[in-house]
mmCIF file of C-alpha atoms in Angstrom:
data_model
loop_
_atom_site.group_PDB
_atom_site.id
_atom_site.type_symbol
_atom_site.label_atom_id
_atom_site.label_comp_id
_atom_site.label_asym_id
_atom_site.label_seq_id
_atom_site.Cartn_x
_atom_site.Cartn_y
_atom_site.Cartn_z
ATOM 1 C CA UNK A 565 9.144 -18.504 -17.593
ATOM 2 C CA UNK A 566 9.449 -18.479 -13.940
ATOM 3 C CA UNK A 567 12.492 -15.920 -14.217
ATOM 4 C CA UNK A 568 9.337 -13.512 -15.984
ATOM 5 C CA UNK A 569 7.146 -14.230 -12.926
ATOM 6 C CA UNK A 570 9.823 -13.618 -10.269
ATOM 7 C CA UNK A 571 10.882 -10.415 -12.440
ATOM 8 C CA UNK A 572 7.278 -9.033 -12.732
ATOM 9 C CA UNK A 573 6.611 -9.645 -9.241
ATOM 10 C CA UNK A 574 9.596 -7.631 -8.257
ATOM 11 C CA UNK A 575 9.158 -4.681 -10.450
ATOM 12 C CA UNK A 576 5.350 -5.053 -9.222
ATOM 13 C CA UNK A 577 6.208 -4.595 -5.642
ATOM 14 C CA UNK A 578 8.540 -1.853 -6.298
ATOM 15 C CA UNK A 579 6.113 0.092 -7.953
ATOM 16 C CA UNK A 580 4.213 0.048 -4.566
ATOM 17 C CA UNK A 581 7.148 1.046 -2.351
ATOM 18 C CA UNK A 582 6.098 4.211 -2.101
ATOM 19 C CA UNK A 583 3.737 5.086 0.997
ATOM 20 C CA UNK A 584 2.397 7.658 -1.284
ATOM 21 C CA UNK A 585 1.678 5.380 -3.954
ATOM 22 C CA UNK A 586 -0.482 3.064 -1.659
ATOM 23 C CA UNK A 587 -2.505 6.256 -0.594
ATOM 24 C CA UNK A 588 -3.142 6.470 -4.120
ATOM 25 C CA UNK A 589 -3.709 3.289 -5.073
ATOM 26 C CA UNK A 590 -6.771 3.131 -1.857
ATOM 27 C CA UNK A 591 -8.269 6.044 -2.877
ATOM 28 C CA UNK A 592 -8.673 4.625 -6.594
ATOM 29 C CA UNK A 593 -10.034 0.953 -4.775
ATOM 30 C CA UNK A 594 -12.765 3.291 -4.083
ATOM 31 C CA UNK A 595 -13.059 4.006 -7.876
ATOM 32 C CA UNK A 596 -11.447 6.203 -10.817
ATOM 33 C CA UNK A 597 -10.520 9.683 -9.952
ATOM 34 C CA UNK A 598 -9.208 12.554 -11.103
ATOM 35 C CA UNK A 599 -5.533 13.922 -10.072
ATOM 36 C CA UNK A 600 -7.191 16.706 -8.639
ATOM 37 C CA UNK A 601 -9.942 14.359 -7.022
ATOM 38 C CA UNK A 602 -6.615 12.115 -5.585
ATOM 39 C CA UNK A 603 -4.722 15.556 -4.237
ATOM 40 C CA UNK A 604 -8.114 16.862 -2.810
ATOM 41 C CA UNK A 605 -8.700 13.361 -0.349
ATOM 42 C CA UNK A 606 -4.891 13.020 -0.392
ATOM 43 C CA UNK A 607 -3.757 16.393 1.266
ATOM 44 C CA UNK A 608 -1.007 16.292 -1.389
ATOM 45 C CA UNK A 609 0.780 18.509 -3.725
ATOM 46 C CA UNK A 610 -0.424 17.962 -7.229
ATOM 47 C CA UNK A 611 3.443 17.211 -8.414
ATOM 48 C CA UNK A 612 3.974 14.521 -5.698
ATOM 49 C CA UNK A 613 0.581 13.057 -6.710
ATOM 50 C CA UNK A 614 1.441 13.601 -10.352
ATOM 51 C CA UNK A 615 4.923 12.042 -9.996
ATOM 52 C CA UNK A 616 3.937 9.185 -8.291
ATOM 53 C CA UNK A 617 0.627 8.331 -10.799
ATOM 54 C CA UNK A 618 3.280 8.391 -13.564
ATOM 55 C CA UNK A 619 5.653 5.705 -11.954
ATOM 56 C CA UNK A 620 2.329 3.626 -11.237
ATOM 57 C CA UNK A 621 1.446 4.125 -15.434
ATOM 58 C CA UNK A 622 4.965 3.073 -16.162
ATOM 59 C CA UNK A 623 4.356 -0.197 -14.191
ATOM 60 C CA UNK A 624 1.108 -0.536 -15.615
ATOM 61 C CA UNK A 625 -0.356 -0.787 -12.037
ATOM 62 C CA UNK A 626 -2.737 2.334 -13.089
ATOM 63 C CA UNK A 627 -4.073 3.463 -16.112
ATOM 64 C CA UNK A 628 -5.240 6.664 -17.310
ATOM 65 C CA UNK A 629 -8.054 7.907 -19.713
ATOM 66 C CA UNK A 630 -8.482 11.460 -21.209
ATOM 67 C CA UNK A 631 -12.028 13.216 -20.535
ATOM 68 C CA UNK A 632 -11.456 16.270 -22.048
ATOM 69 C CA UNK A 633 -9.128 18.379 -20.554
ATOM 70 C CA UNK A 634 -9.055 16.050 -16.999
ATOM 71 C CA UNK A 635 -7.391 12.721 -17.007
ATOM 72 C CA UNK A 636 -9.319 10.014 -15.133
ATOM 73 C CA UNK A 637 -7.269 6.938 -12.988
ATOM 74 C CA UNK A 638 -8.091 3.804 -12.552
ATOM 75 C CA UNK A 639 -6.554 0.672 -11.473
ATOM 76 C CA UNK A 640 -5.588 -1.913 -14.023
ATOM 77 C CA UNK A 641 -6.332 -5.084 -12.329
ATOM 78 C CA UNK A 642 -9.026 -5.037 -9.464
ATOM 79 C CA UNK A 643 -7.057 -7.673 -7.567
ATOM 80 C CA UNK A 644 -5.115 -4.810 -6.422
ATOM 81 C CA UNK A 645 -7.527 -4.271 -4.295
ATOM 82 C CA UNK A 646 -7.698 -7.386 -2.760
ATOM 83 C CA UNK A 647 -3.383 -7.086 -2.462
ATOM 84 C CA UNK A 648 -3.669 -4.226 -0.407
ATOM 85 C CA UNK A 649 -5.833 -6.054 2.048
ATOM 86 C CA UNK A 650 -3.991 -8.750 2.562
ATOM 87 C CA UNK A 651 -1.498 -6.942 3.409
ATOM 88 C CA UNK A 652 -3.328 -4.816 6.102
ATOM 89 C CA UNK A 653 -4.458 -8.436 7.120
ATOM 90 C CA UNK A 654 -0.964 -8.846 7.551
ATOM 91 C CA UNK A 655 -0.054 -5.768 9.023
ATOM 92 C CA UNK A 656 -2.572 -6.644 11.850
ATOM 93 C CA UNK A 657 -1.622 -10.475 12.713
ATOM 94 C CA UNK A 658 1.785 -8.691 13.207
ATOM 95 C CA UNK A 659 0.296 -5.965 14.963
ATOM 96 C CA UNK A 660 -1.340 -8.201 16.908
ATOM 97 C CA UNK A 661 1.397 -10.601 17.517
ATOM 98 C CA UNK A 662 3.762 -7.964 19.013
ATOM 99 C CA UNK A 663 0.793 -6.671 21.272
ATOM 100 C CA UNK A 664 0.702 -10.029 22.413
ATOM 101 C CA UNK A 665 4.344 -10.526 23.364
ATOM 102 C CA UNK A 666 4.122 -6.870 25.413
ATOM 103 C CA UNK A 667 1.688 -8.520 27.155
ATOM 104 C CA UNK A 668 3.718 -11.820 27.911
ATOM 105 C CA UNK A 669 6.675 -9.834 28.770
ATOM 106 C CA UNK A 670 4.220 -7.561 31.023
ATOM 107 C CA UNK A 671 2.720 -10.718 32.890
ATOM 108 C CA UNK A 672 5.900 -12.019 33.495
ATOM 109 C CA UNK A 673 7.581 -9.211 34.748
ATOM 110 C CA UNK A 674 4.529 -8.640 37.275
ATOM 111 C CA UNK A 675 4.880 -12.434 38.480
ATOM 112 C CA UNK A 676 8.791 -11.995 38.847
ATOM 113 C CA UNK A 677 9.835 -10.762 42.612
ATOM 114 C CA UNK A 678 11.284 -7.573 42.395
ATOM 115 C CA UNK A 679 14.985 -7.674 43.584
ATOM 116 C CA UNK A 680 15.784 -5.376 46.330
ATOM 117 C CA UNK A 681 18.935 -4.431 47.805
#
């Protein structure tokens, strides 16, 4: 059983390595949309959007319903949303880690006498 976990977790996470597929999957934390609705706030080219949707279905990350002739996204578990901010909550305290450490190194090198010739 935890062999399953481990393997759903990594076939999970691949299905996001895609910075496209992150774009993506933010726009549809906003709520379902459209592919055209996703290439509209996306900037994108309907086949990038259209390839990357379908490796999202095929990892069951996203779903999609017919509405006549448009087919409407949505996420398939909400906690997705909830991944992607941790991981912008991550993204910061790294952020802000590394800002801190220019800042270390920039204090000390002020304190330091310069060596002159």
């Amino acid at each position: 059983m935890i062999q399953e976990i481990q393997q759903f977790k990594a076939d999970f996470f691949k299905a996001l390595a895609h910075p496209l597929r992150i774009r993506i999957l933010e726009v549809l934390c906003e709520g379902d949309k459209t592919v055209n609705e996703i290439q509209s706030l996306l900037g994108s080219e309907g086949s990038a959007v259209s390839q990357q949707l379908a490796v999202l279905r095929n990892k069951n990350v996203v779903i999609g319903r017919k509405d006549g002739t448009s087919v409407i996204y949505s996420l398939t578990d909400p906690l997705i949303k909830d991944l992607l901010g941790v991981a912008k909550q991550i993204f910061d305290n790294h952020l802000i880690n590394a800002i801190s450490m220019l800042e270390n190194i920039k204090k000390t090198s002020a304190d330091e006498p310069s060596l002159k010739s």
